[in-house]
Structures are given as structure tokens and as C-alpha cells.
Amino acid sequence: MEKAYSRMTAVWTYTGLILFPILILLGILMRANQGGVITVPADRFFSFLTLHGLGMAGTWFVIGMASNDYLLNKYARSPLVGNIVAYILTVIGVVLLIIATFIGKFSAGWYFLYPLPFYRTWEEWATPLFLVSIAVLGVGWLVWTLSMLIGILRKYSLSQALAWHYLRGKKEPEVPPFIVVLTATLIGIFICLLAGVTLLTLYFGEYLGWMKNDALLMKNLTFIFGHTLVNEMLYLAVAVLYELYPGFGHRAKWKTAWYVALSWNATFLIVMFAYFHHLYMDFVQPTGFQFIGQIASFLAPLPAAVVTIFSVLAYTYRNSMKWNLASLLYFYGVLGWAIGGVAAVLDATIVNNFVLHNTQWVPAHFHTYNLLGQIFFNLAFVVWFAEKVSGTPFSAGLSRSIFALLLLGGWGFVSMFYLSGTFSIPRRFNLYPPDLPLGTTLAKAAVVFAVLYLLGIIVFFFGASKRCVKAFSR
């Protein structure tokens, strides 16, 4: 059974590492267009934007799920069929999404906010096909989420898996931090996907002419689904960090304590309401919800991020660490997560939000904690997994080359977004007007850094792929 999970993990890894460079290339094309280096028609630009955003979120969500499913079998065995069904439906959903965006030119953006999908400035069939693609992906991920929860609940009760007994001062049965983080995250993912099912049901109802939807309700459902799911995607990667990072040092592995239990239970509750900061401009939203969004946005980083950051720093300090590509990606991924999180909190503050939210500060913060945080965590798992199944570590020279390209390219790329946001360069523009020449200049520079990051990923792909193939050997 472990061999079967290794093979499925390798399949997910290959799939993600093939899709990722393609999605990076779409981002480079968009920034090159904004920089005036090439010309991409407006309808094609926004179809690229839609596929790039959804593709990136989906790719790293499934890699996070696959890595957790693989490690979960150390403690509790989840049904492999959930993993396989999720892969089949993911492939089908991705193919449908590519057809809807590339051929049908569906361009409503990766959040596809209501009522944009019904404007139909693209092929008429592209809208229902896009909605079907999201539904197929959602069903596959829902099955996978439930199968992993089933595996956990076969071994632990729900209260044990969430470590509630630690809050009462008890330590038996012992529950590893990995299980606590993963359980809280999977429950959050389940809620997000249910919101997505409701959202898509309402979309299909209006598309078929059966009903007319309320725009505010649709926006709330969209952000419960999309915004919260992206946060949970990051926590999947953090769960793996809790399990693997202590293996790079010479101290005891991390154990669950009351503050770990409290932080992740609090995170599960708080993150469900942080999305309200995207609705500050919706003045018909009840005022109390806006206060909830402001408070939740301030509190959301504290439980998970602060506990994790201090745990990593405390474990690393004066420890004889084994510094290789995986451990470096974990350590510097924490840095990217922290900086991106601070930038997100700045944007989520109402007085700042009025100035920053429709500028490139927004893609700056989420590219930071995704590109330089969560993706670093996932790549670290890939390194660990590839070395484990092959028995062949990444060489020092290869590791240095990959790490230098990713670090220089990634931070240079997001810095152009931050500078653009600071000077109020708008986001979602395919071309900047003549009175915003700085936006064009910074976009050109961003292309150079993005190419460096892409080169690092290509080198990483070849290094990891030849090692992961050993998972299929007898």
C-alpha cells in the first residue's frame, strides 16, 4: 500500500511540475504585454489571467493534498480510492478549464465574480463549460477531503484529532501536530467546497433561467469558496512543514502542546471570517460584518503564523541543522510567508484598503506568500520525497543553483509588484495608459526576474523528475 501511495504522490508531483512552468509562462506573457515587450489582445490577456490564477491555485492545492495524504499514512490510513478519484476528476476539470479559457476565451477572472460570467463577451458555450470544469474539480477535491478525514477519524475521535484534550491539560492520547493542523485544515476545506457547490448551483440555476441571484450573496459565497480555500491551501503546506522540518535538525521532533492546539483551532475559526475584508466597498453589507472582517484579518495571522514562525526560529537557533535544498526552502519559505502576511494585513486595514486594494499591492502580497512561501514549502516536500524514493540526494551544486534562481527571481519579481502598488499602479490592466510609464517600466523588470524564477523551476523539474521515477520501480 505504501508503494501505491508513493506512485500516486509521484504522479501528482509530475503533473504539478509540468503545469507550473506553463502557468509561469502565462504570467510572463501578461507582464511582458504590460511592459510593451509583446502584444497580447485584450480578450486573450484576460483569458490568460483567468487560467493563470485558477491554475496556480489548483496546482498547488492538489500538491498540498497529495503531500499530506502521503504523510498521513504514517499515522492513519486514508482510502487510496479518494486520491485516485481526485486525480481523474482533476485531469478532466483542467482539460475543460483549458478549453473554456484558451479556445472559448472565457475571461471573467479567477474569482469569476457574479455577474461577470453572464456578460458573454466570449464564446457563449465557454461560460457553462467553465462552470462545469469548476464543478468537476470541486467534486474530486471534496471526495479526496472526505477520504482523508475518514482516515483520520478511524484512528482518532474528532476532539482528539483537534487536540481539545490538550486544552484541558491532558496529553493522552498523544496526537502529533501534523494531525492537528491537517484536521483543522481539512474541515475548513470541506466548508469551502460546500460553499463552492452552493455557488455553482446558483450559477447554473440562473444560467438555465430558473432564478435570478442576489449579487451580494453570490459575492460572499465566492469569497468563502475562493479566498478561504487559498488560505487553507497554505495551511496544507504548513502541516507538512510541522512534520518534516524537525527532521533536518538534531533535536526531538515537535510535539503537540496546549498553545499549538489553541492556535490551530483558533485559526480554523478566524480564517472563515477574514474574507469580509474583500467586501469593504459593498456598502449594503451589514456594518457588523465589516468590523468582523477587520478584526478577523488582524487576528488570522497570529495563531498559526506566529506559533509556526517562533517554532521554526526556536528549533533552528543554535541547532546543528542539515542545510540542504529542502531545509533551505522551508526556512526561507517561512520568511516569504511572514512578509506576504504582513503586506496582506496592511492591505486589509480599512484606511489602507481604500488606497491599496485596486493597485498592484494586492498581487504583491499574495504572490509573496504563495510564490515565496507556500510553493517553497511544497517544493521542499518534493525534494524530500524525491530523495526518499530514489535514495539519491540533490547535489550541493544543483541545490545552490536552484535556490539562487528561485530566491533572486522570486523576490525581484514580487518587488516590482510592491513598487507598483506603492505608486498606485492599478491591477487587472492589460495595458497602462501613457500617464503611467512607471508601470510599464516595472513590468519589463518583472519579466526578467520571472524568467530567472522559471529557469530555477525548470532545473528543479529535471532534478526531481529523474528521482521520482524510482517510485515506479519494482
Short mmCIF file of C-alpha atoms in Angstrom, two decimals:
data_model
loop_
_atom_site.label_atom_id
_atom_site.label_comp_id
_atom_site.label_asym_id
_atom_site.label_seq_id
_atom_site.Cartn_x
_atom_site.Cartn_y
_atom_site.Cartn_z
CA MET A 1 0.00 0.00 0.00
CA GLU A 2 2.85 2.38 0.79
CA LYS A 3 4.22 1.74 -2.71
CA ALA A 4 0.84 2.64 -4.20
CA TYR A 5 0.79 5.92 -2.29
CA SER A 6 4.36 6.63 -3.40
CA ARG A 7 3.35 6.13 -7.01
CA MET A 8 0.28 8.35 -6.72
CA THR A 9 2.38 11.03 -4.99
CA ALA A 10 4.90 10.82 -7.82
CA VAL A 11 2.08 11.14 -10.38
CA TRP A 12 0.78 14.26 -8.63
CA THR A 13 4.32 15.63 -8.47
CA TYR A 14 4.92 15.15 -12.19
CA THR A 15 1.57 16.71 -13.01
CA GLY A 16 2.23 19.75 -10.83
CA LEU A 17 5.78 20.26 -12.07
CA ILE A 18 4.59 20.13 -15.69
CA LEU A 19 1.72 22.57 -15.16
CA PHE A 20 3.68 25.04 -13.03
CA PRO A 21 6.17 26.24 -15.71
CA ILE A 22 3.32 26.61 -18.21
CA LEU A 23 1.38 28.77 -15.77
CA ILE A 24 4.51 30.81 -15.01
CA LEU A 25 4.92 31.37 -18.76
CA LEU A 26 1.36 32.75 -18.93
CA GLY A 27 2.29 35.18 -16.16
CA ILE A 28 5.43 36.22 -18.03
CA LEU A 29 3.39 36.83 -21.20
CA MET A 30 0.98 39.06 -19.28
CA ARG A 31 3.74 41.10 -17.65
CA ALA A 32 5.56 41.35 -20.99
CA ASN A 33 2.37 42.72 -22.53
CA GLN A 34 2.04 45.27 -19.72
CA GLY A 35 5.66 46.21 -20.32
CA GLY A 36 5.11 46.75 -24.03
CA VAL A 37 7.56 43.97 -24.94
CA ILE A 38 4.91 41.94 -26.81
CA THR A 39 1.30 42.48 -27.79
CA VAL A 40 -1.42 40.23 -26.41
CA PRO A 41 -5.02 41.03 -27.44
CA ALA A 42 -7.19 42.16 -24.54
CA ASP A 43 -9.56 39.18 -24.70
CA ARG A 44 -6.63 36.80 -24.76
CA PHE A 45 -4.88 38.64 -21.91
CA PHE A 46 -7.83 38.22 -19.56
CA SER A 47 -8.34 34.58 -20.54
CA PHE A 48 -4.66 34.08 -19.63
CA LEU A 49 -5.31 35.86 -16.33
CA THR A 50 -8.25 33.56 -15.58
CA LEU A 51 -6.34 30.37 -16.36
CA HIS A 52 -3.16 31.56 -14.62
CA GLY A 53 -4.94 32.36 -11.35
CA LEU A 54 -7.14 29.28 -11.19
CA GLY A 55 -4.35 27.06 -12.47
CA MET A 56 -1.84 28.22 -9.87
CA ALA A 57 -4.31 27.88 -7.01
CA GLY A 58 -5.45 24.45 -8.18
CA THR A 59 -1.98 23.10 -8.91
CA TRP A 60 -0.58 23.89 -5.50
CA PHE A 61 -3.76 22.87 -3.72
CA VAL A 62 -3.53 19.34 -5.12
CA ILE A 63 0.23 19.14 -4.46
CA GLY A 64 -0.50 20.13 -0.87
CA MET A 65 -3.24 17.50 -0.62
CA ALA A 66 -1.00 14.82 -2.16
CA SER A 67 1.88 15.54 0.22
CA ASN A 68 -0.42 15.41 3.24
CA ASP A 69 -2.12 12.22 2.04
CA TYR A 70 1.28 10.57 1.66
CA LEU A 71 2.46 11.59 5.14
CA LEU A 72 -0.91 10.80 6.74
CA ASN A 73 -0.29 7.09 6.24
CA LYS A 74 2.40 7.25 8.91
CA TYR A 75 -0.37 7.78 11.48
CA ALA A 76 -3.69 6.76 9.88
CA ARG A 77 -4.52 5.17 6.54
CA SER A 78 -6.91 7.03 4.26
CA PRO A 79 -8.70 5.21 1.42
CA LEU A 80 -6.49 5.35 -1.68
CA VAL A 81 -9.58 5.47 -3.89
CA GLY A 82 -10.19 9.09 -2.83
CA ASN A 83 -6.74 10.03 -4.11
CA ILE A 84 -7.30 8.25 -7.43
CA VAL A 85 -10.79 9.69 -7.99
CA ALA A 86 -9.45 13.17 -7.23
CA TYR A 87 -6.69 12.73 -9.81
CA ILE A 88 -9.04 11.55 -12.55
CA LEU A 89 -11.52 14.38 -11.94
CA THR A 90 -8.70 16.93 -11.63
CA VAL A 91 -7.34 15.97 -15.05
CA ILE A 92 -10.84 16.17 -16.58
CA GLY A 93 -11.52 19.51 -14.88
CA VAL A 94 -8.20 21.00 -16.00
CA VAL A 95 -8.79 19.94 -19.62
CA LEU A 96 -12.27 21.53 -19.57
CA LEU A 97 -10.85 24.69 -18.00
CA ILE A 98 -8.15 24.97 -20.67
CA ILE A 99 -10.76 24.56 -23.42
CA ALA A 100 -13.04 27.19 -21.84
CA THR A 101 -10.25 29.76 -21.49
CA PHE A 102 -7.89 29.07 -24.39
CA ILE A 103 -10.46 28.20 -27.05
CA GLY A 104 -13.63 29.75 -25.65
CA LYS A 105 -11.70 32.78 -24.31
CA PHE A 106 -13.61 32.80 -21.02
CA SER A 107 -12.19 35.88 -19.27
CA ALA A 108 -14.16 36.56 -16.10
CA GLY A 109 -11.05 36.25 -13.94
CA TRP A 110 -10.01 33.56 -11.50
CA TYR A 111 -12.64 34.68 -8.98
CA PHE A 112 -15.32 34.87 -11.73
CA LEU A 113 -17.31 37.37 -9.65
CA TYR A 114 -21.03 37.49 -10.30
CA PRO A 115 -22.44 38.61 -12.75
CA LEU A 116 -19.28 38.65 -14.94
CA PRO A 117 -19.72 35.07 -16.25
CA PHE A 118 -23.04 36.15 -17.82
CA TYR A 119 -21.65 39.08 -19.83
CA ARG A 120 -20.54 36.62 -22.55
CA THR A 121 -18.04 38.75 -24.42
CA TRP A 122 -16.50 35.37 -25.20
CA GLU A 123 -17.91 32.22 -26.80
CA GLU A 124 -21.37 31.52 -25.42
CA TRP A 125 -20.56 27.89 -24.65
CA ALA A 126 -17.48 28.89 -22.65
CA THR A 127 -19.46 30.01 -19.58
CA PRO A 128 -21.27 26.71 -18.90
CA LEU A 129 -18.11 24.75 -19.74
CA PHE A 130 -16.13 26.85 -17.28
CA LEU A 131 -18.72 26.28 -14.55
CA VAL A 132 -18.72 22.54 -15.29
CA SER A 133 -14.92 22.47 -15.03
CA ILE A 134 -15.02 24.09 -11.60
CA ALA A 135 -17.77 21.68 -10.53
CA VAL A 136 -15.75 18.64 -11.65
CA LEU A 137 -12.66 19.89 -9.80
CA GLY A 138 -14.72 20.63 -6.69
CA VAL A 139 -16.32 17.18 -6.62
CA GLY A 140 -12.94 15.48 -6.96
CA TRP A 141 -11.41 17.55 -4.17
CA LEU A 142 -14.46 17.04 -1.94
CA VAL A 143 -14.13 13.26 -2.30
CA TRP A 144 -10.42 13.49 -1.51
CA THR A 145 -11.02 15.69 1.54
CA LEU A 146 -13.62 13.30 2.92
CA SER A 147 -11.39 10.26 2.33
CA MET A 148 -8.56 11.87 4.31
CA LEU A 149 -10.93 12.87 7.11
CA ILE A 150 -12.24 9.30 7.19
CA GLY A 151 -8.69 8.04 7.57
CA ILE A 152 -8.05 10.39 10.50
CA LEU A 153 -11.35 9.63 12.23
CA ARG A 154 -10.69 5.89 12.01
CA LYS A 155 -7.70 6.46 14.30
CA TYR A 156 -8.79 9.43 16.42
CA SER A 157 -12.08 10.93 17.54
CA LEU A 158 -12.75 14.44 16.21
CA SER A 159 -11.97 16.03 19.59
CA GLN A 160 -8.71 14.07 19.79
CA ALA A 161 -7.69 14.96 16.23
CA LEU A 162 -8.23 18.64 17.06
CA ALA A 163 -6.33 18.15 20.36
CA TRP A 164 -9.10 19.50 22.55
CA HIS A 165 -7.92 17.28 25.42
CA TYR A 166 -4.62 19.23 25.42
CA LEU A 167 -6.65 22.36 26.20
CA ARG A 168 -7.93 20.55 29.29
CA GLY A 169 -4.38 19.73 30.43
CA LYS A 170 -4.40 16.11 29.23
CA LYS A 171 -1.77 14.63 26.93
CA GLU A 172 -3.22 11.19 26.25
CA PRO A 173 -3.74 10.00 23.62
CA GLU A 174 -0.72 11.70 22.10
CA VAL A 175 -1.62 13.44 18.84
CA PRO A 176 1.18 14.74 16.58
CA PRO A 177 1.00 18.40 15.47
CA PHE A 178 0.71 17.24 11.86
CA ILE A 179 -2.65 15.59 12.61
CA VAL A 180 -3.95 18.66 14.48
CA VAL A 181 -3.06 21.07 11.66
CA LEU A 182 -4.27 18.73 8.93
CA THR A 183 -7.62 18.01 10.62
CA ALA A 184 -8.40 21.69 11.18
CA THR A 185 -7.39 22.45 7.59
CA LEU A 186 -9.44 19.63 6.05
CA ILE A 187 -12.56 20.72 7.93
CA GLY A 188 -12.01 24.25 6.61
CA ILE A 189 -11.55 22.90 3.07
CA PHE A 190 -14.78 20.90 3.40
CA ILE A 191 -16.70 24.07 4.34
CA CYS A 192 -15.11 26.00 1.45
CA LEU A 193 -16.04 23.31 -1.05
CA LEU A 194 -19.63 23.20 0.25
CA ALA A 195 -19.82 26.96 -0.32
CA GLY A 196 -18.47 26.34 -3.83
CA VAL A 197 -21.15 23.73 -4.52
CA THR A 198 -23.84 26.19 -3.39
CA LEU A 199 -22.33 28.95 -5.54
CA LEU A 200 -22.20 26.78 -8.67
CA THR A 201 -25.75 25.53 -8.08
CA LEU A 202 -26.98 29.13 -8.03
CA TYR A 203 -24.96 29.94 -11.17
CA PHE A 204 -26.47 27.01 -13.06
CA GLY A 205 -29.93 27.95 -11.80
CA GLU A 206 -29.62 31.43 -13.29
CA TYR A 207 -27.95 30.18 -16.48
CA LEU A 208 -30.90 27.85 -17.08
CA GLY A 209 -33.34 30.70 -16.43
CA TRP A 210 -34.82 29.24 -13.27
CA MET A 211 -33.92 32.11 -10.94
CA LYS A 212 -32.22 35.48 -10.51
CA ASN A 213 -29.45 35.61 -7.93
CA ASP A 214 -28.62 38.24 -5.34
CA ALA A 215 -25.26 39.83 -6.17
CA LEU A 216 -24.17 40.29 -2.53
CA LEU A 217 -24.97 36.68 -1.65
CA MET A 218 -23.01 35.47 -4.69
CA LYS A 219 -20.02 37.63 -3.76
CA ASN A 220 -20.00 36.31 -0.21
CA LEU A 221 -20.17 32.71 -1.44
CA THR A 222 -17.42 33.38 -3.98
CA PHE A 223 -15.02 34.64 -1.34
CA ILE A 224 -15.91 31.98 1.22
CA PHE A 225 -15.04 29.47 -1.50
CA GLY A 226 -12.07 31.09 -3.23
CA HIS A 227 -10.37 33.31 -0.67
CA THR A 228 -10.69 30.88 2.22
CA LEU A 229 -9.65 27.89 0.11
CA VAL A 230 -6.42 29.69 -0.84
CA ASN A 231 -5.69 30.22 2.85
CA GLU A 232 -6.37 26.57 3.60
CA MET A 233 -4.07 25.64 0.71
CA LEU A 234 -1.25 27.41 2.54
CA TYR A 235 -2.07 25.58 5.77
CA LEU A 236 -1.79 22.23 3.96
CA ALA A 237 1.83 23.12 3.21
CA VAL A 238 2.38 24.24 6.81
CA ALA A 239 1.09 20.88 8.10
CA VAL A 240 3.85 19.16 6.12
CA LEU A 241 6.40 21.64 7.49
CA TYR A 242 5.41 20.63 11.04
CA GLU A 243 6.08 17.01 10.14
CA LEU A 244 9.30 17.32 8.14
CA TYR A 245 11.26 20.38 9.29
CA PRO A 246 12.33 18.90 12.67
CA GLY A 247 13.92 16.05 10.72
CA PHE A 248 16.62 18.43 9.48
CA GLY A 249 17.94 19.16 12.99
CA HIS A 250 19.34 17.23 15.92
CA ARG A 251 16.65 17.89 18.48
CA ALA A 252 13.48 16.00 19.35
CA LYS A 253 10.57 16.16 16.94
CA TRP A 254 7.85 18.68 17.71
CA LYS A 255 5.04 17.58 19.98
CA THR A 256 1.59 19.00 20.44
CA ALA A 257 1.20 21.44 23.33
CA TRP A 258 -1.82 23.40 24.52
CA TYR A 259 -0.74 26.51 22.58
CA VAL A 260 -0.45 24.51 19.34
CA ALA A 261 -3.96 23.14 19.86
CA LEU A 262 -5.31 26.58 20.74
CA SER A 263 -3.62 28.31 17.79
CA TRP A 264 -4.88 25.93 15.11
CA ASN A 265 -8.40 25.68 16.48
CA ALA A 266 -8.49 29.48 16.61
CA THR A 267 -7.08 29.70 13.08
CA PHE A 268 -9.82 27.40 11.80
CA LEU A 269 -12.50 29.71 13.22
CA ILE A 270 -10.89 33.06 12.40
CA VAL A 271 -9.94 32.33 8.78
CA MET A 272 -13.59 31.61 7.96
CA PHE A 273 -14.43 35.29 8.52
CA ALA A 274 -11.32 37.05 7.26
CA TYR A 275 -12.70 37.18 3.70
CA PHE A 276 -15.02 40.03 4.72
CA HIS A 277 -12.13 42.42 4.08
CA HIS A 278 -12.84 41.93 0.37
CA LEU A 279 -16.31 43.43 0.81
CA TYR A 280 -15.43 46.76 2.43
CA MET A 281 -16.70 48.59 -0.66
CA ASP A 282 -20.03 46.75 -0.60
CA PHE A 283 -21.86 49.28 1.50
CA VAL A 284 -25.10 47.26 1.65
CA GLN A 285 -23.20 44.57 3.56
CA PRO A 286 -24.22 44.80 7.25
CA THR A 287 -21.77 47.08 9.04
CA GLY A 288 -21.12 44.49 11.72
CA PHE A 289 -19.69 42.14 9.11
CA GLN A 290 -17.16 44.79 8.14
CA PHE A 291 -15.95 45.02 11.73
CA ILE A 292 -15.77 41.22 11.90
CA GLY A 293 -13.69 41.22 8.71
CA GLN A 294 -11.32 43.85 10.08
CA ILE A 295 -10.81 42.06 13.40
CA ALA A 296 -10.52 38.61 11.80
CA SER A 297 -7.97 39.94 9.29
CA PHE A 298 -5.83 41.26 12.15
CA LEU A 299 -6.15 38.05 14.18
CA ALA A 300 -5.84 35.49 11.36
CA PRO A 301 -2.01 35.61 11.08
CA LEU A 302 -1.41 35.47 14.83
CA PRO A 303 -2.33 31.92 15.88
CA ALA A 304 -0.90 29.88 13.02
CA ALA A 305 1.81 32.15 11.68
CA VAL A 306 3.26 33.40 14.96
CA VAL A 307 3.32 29.95 16.59
CA THR A 308 4.85 28.41 13.45
CA ILE A 309 7.42 31.17 12.90
CA PHE A 310 8.60 31.12 16.51
CA SER A 311 8.68 27.32 16.48
CA VAL A 312 10.88 27.30 13.37
CA LEU A 313 13.20 30.00 14.72
CA ALA A 314 13.46 28.39 18.15
CA TYR A 315 14.18 25.00 16.62
CA THR A 316 16.79 26.42 14.24
CA TYR A 317 18.60 28.61 16.78
CA ARG A 318 21.91 27.02 17.83
CA ASN A 319 20.82 23.73 16.32
CA SER A 320 23.18 21.69 14.18
CA MET A 321 20.91 21.87 11.13
CA LYS A 322 21.34 19.80 7.99
CA TRP A 323 21.17 22.58 5.43
CA ASN A 324 20.17 21.20 2.07
CA LEU A 325 17.71 22.33 -0.61
CA ALA A 326 14.64 21.12 1.30
CA SER A 327 15.55 22.71 4.64
CA LEU A 328 16.57 26.00 2.96
CA LEU A 329 13.25 26.14 1.09
CA TYR A 330 11.41 25.58 4.36
CA PHE A 331 13.35 28.21 6.29
CA TYR A 332 13.15 30.89 3.59
CA GLY A 333 9.56 29.89 2.85
CA VAL A 334 8.69 30.95 6.39
CA LEU A 335 10.27 34.32 5.59
CA GLY A 336 8.15 34.71 2.44
CA TRP A 337 5.02 33.68 4.31
CA ALA A 338 5.70 36.20 7.08
CA ILE A 339 6.42 39.14 4.77
CA GLY A 340 3.47 38.34 2.50
CA GLY A 341 1.24 38.05 5.55
CA VAL A 342 2.29 41.46 6.89
CA ALA A 343 1.62 43.01 3.48
CA ALA A 344 -1.81 41.34 3.47
CA VAL A 345 -2.68 42.74 6.90
CA LEU A 346 -1.64 46.22 5.75
CA ASP A 347 -4.00 45.92 2.80
CA ALA A 348 -6.80 44.51 4.95
CA THR A 349 -6.75 47.58 7.21
CA ILE A 350 -9.69 49.72 6.11
CA VAL A 351 -7.85 53.05 5.92
CA ASN A 352 -5.14 51.44 3.77
CA ASN A 353 -7.59 49.35 1.78
CA PHE A 354 -9.15 52.44 0.19
CA VAL A 355 -5.73 53.31 -1.25
CA LEU A 356 -4.12 49.95 -1.94
CA HIS A 357 -6.78 47.43 -2.86
CA ASN A 358 -7.14 48.19 -6.57
CA THR A 359 -3.39 48.54 -7.03
CA GLN A 360 -0.66 46.00 -7.64
CA TRP A 361 -0.04 45.83 -3.91
CA VAL A 362 -2.65 43.04 -3.88
CA PRO A 363 -0.87 40.70 -6.34
CA ALA A 364 2.33 41.66 -4.48
CA HIS A 365 1.19 40.24 -1.16
CA PHE A 366 -0.41 37.05 -2.44
CA HIS A 367 2.47 36.31 -4.82
CA THR A 368 4.83 36.72 -1.86
CA TYR A 369 3.23 34.22 0.47
CA ASN A 370 2.37 31.86 -2.38
CA LEU A 371 5.39 32.08 -4.69
CA LEU A 372 7.96 32.53 -1.89
CA GLY A 373 6.11 30.85 0.97
CA GLN A 374 3.65 28.10 0.26
CA ILE A 375 5.27 26.99 -3.03
CA PHE A 376 8.68 26.90 -1.31
CA PHE A 377 7.12 24.60 1.32
CA ASN A 378 5.67 22.32 -1.35
CA LEU A 379 8.91 22.24 -3.33
CA ALA A 380 10.69 21.29 -0.09
CA PHE A 381 8.38 18.31 0.24
CA VAL A 382 9.07 17.33 -3.36
CA VAL A 383 12.82 17.40 -2.66
CA TRP A 384 12.35 15.31 0.48
CA PHE A 385 10.08 12.84 -1.31
CA ALA A 386 12.30 12.56 -4.41
CA GLU A 387 15.37 11.89 -2.26
CA LYS A 388 13.45 9.37 -0.15
CA VAL A 389 12.14 7.23 -3.04
CA SER A 390 15.38 7.42 -5.01
CA GLY A 391 17.96 7.31 -2.25
CA THR A 392 19.87 9.96 -4.21
CA PRO A 393 20.20 13.44 -2.65
CA PHE A 394 20.34 16.63 -4.71
CA SER A 395 23.97 17.60 -5.20
CA ALA A 396 25.27 20.73 -3.47
CA GLY A 397 25.91 22.46 -6.81
CA LEU A 398 22.44 21.69 -8.15
CA SER A 399 20.84 22.80 -4.90
CA ARG A 400 22.74 26.10 -4.86
CA SER A 401 21.80 26.85 -8.48
CA ILE A 402 18.10 26.12 -7.94
CA PHE A 403 17.91 28.03 -4.67
CA ALA A 404 19.73 31.10 -6.03
CA LEU A 405 17.48 31.29 -9.11
CA LEU A 406 14.28 30.89 -7.09
CA LEU A 407 15.31 33.38 -4.42
CA LEU A 408 16.64 36.08 -6.74
CA GLY A 409 13.94 35.64 -9.35
CA GLY A 410 11.10 35.39 -6.84
CA TRP A 411 12.00 38.36 -4.66
CA GLY A 412 12.87 40.50 -7.66
CA PHE A 413 9.54 39.65 -9.26
CA VAL A 414 7.36 40.48 -6.24
CA SER A 415 9.39 43.64 -5.54
CA MET A 416 8.18 45.05 -8.86
CA PHE A 417 4.60 44.45 -7.71
CA TYR A 418 5.25 46.17 -4.37
CA LEU A 419 6.85 49.19 -6.06
CA SER A 420 3.96 49.37 -8.49
CA GLY A 421 1.44 49.24 -5.65
CA THR A 422 3.32 51.92 -3.73
CA PHE A 423 2.98 54.24 -6.73
CA SER A 424 -0.70 53.33 -7.26
CA ILE A 425 -0.23 51.36 -10.47
CA PRO A 426 -3.61 49.64 -10.97
CA ARG A 427 -4.07 45.91 -11.16
CA ARG A 428 -6.08 43.99 -13.77
CA PHE A 429 -4.97 46.38 -16.55
CA ASN A 430 -3.72 44.67 -19.68
CA LEU A 431 -2.08 47.93 -20.82
CA TYR A 432 -1.12 51.01 -18.83
CA PRO A 433 -2.15 54.46 -20.09
CA PRO A 434 0.61 56.86 -21.24
CA ASP A 435 0.49 58.79 -17.97
CA LEU A 436 1.64 55.68 -16.05
CA PRO A 437 5.03 54.98 -17.64
CA LEU A 438 6.42 53.63 -14.35
CA GLY A 439 4.00 50.70 -14.53
CA THR A 440 5.35 49.76 -17.95
CA THR A 441 8.98 50.03 -16.78
CA LEU A 442 8.42 47.91 -13.68
CA ALA A 443 6.54 45.30 -15.73
CA LYS A 444 9.59 44.93 -18.00
CA ALA A 445 11.85 44.42 -15.00
CA ALA A 446 9.39 41.89 -13.57
CA VAL A 447 9.70 39.81 -16.75
CA VAL A 448 13.47 39.48 -16.25
CA PHE A 449 13.07 38.26 -12.67
CA ALA A 450 10.20 35.92 -13.62
CA VAL A 451 12.40 34.31 -16.28
CA LEU A 452 15.06 33.64 -13.60
CA TYR A 453 12.43 32.00 -11.38
CA LEU A 454 11.19 29.94 -14.34
CA LEU A 455 14.74 28.75 -15.05
CA GLY A 456 15.05 27.66 -11.43
CA ILE A 457 11.81 25.67 -11.69
CA ILE A 458 12.92 24.01 -14.94
CA VAL A 459 16.22 22.93 -13.38
CA PHE A 460 14.28 21.77 -10.31
CA PHE A 461 11.91 19.76 -12.52
CA PHE A 462 14.70 17.80 -14.15
CA GLY A 463 16.41 17.20 -10.81
CA ALA A 464 13.23 15.97 -9.12
CA SER A 465 11.71 14.06 -12.04
CA LYS A 466 14.63 11.69 -12.54
CA ARG A 467 14.48 10.85 -8.83
CA CYS A 468 10.70 10.50 -8.54
CA VAL A 469 10.67 7.94 -11.36
CA LYS A 470 12.15 5.48 -8.87
CA ALA A 471 8.72 5.40 -7.20
CA PHE A 472 7.50 3.30 -10.15
CA SER A 473 10.29 0.72 -9.92
CA ARG A 474 9.59 -2.72 -8.54
#
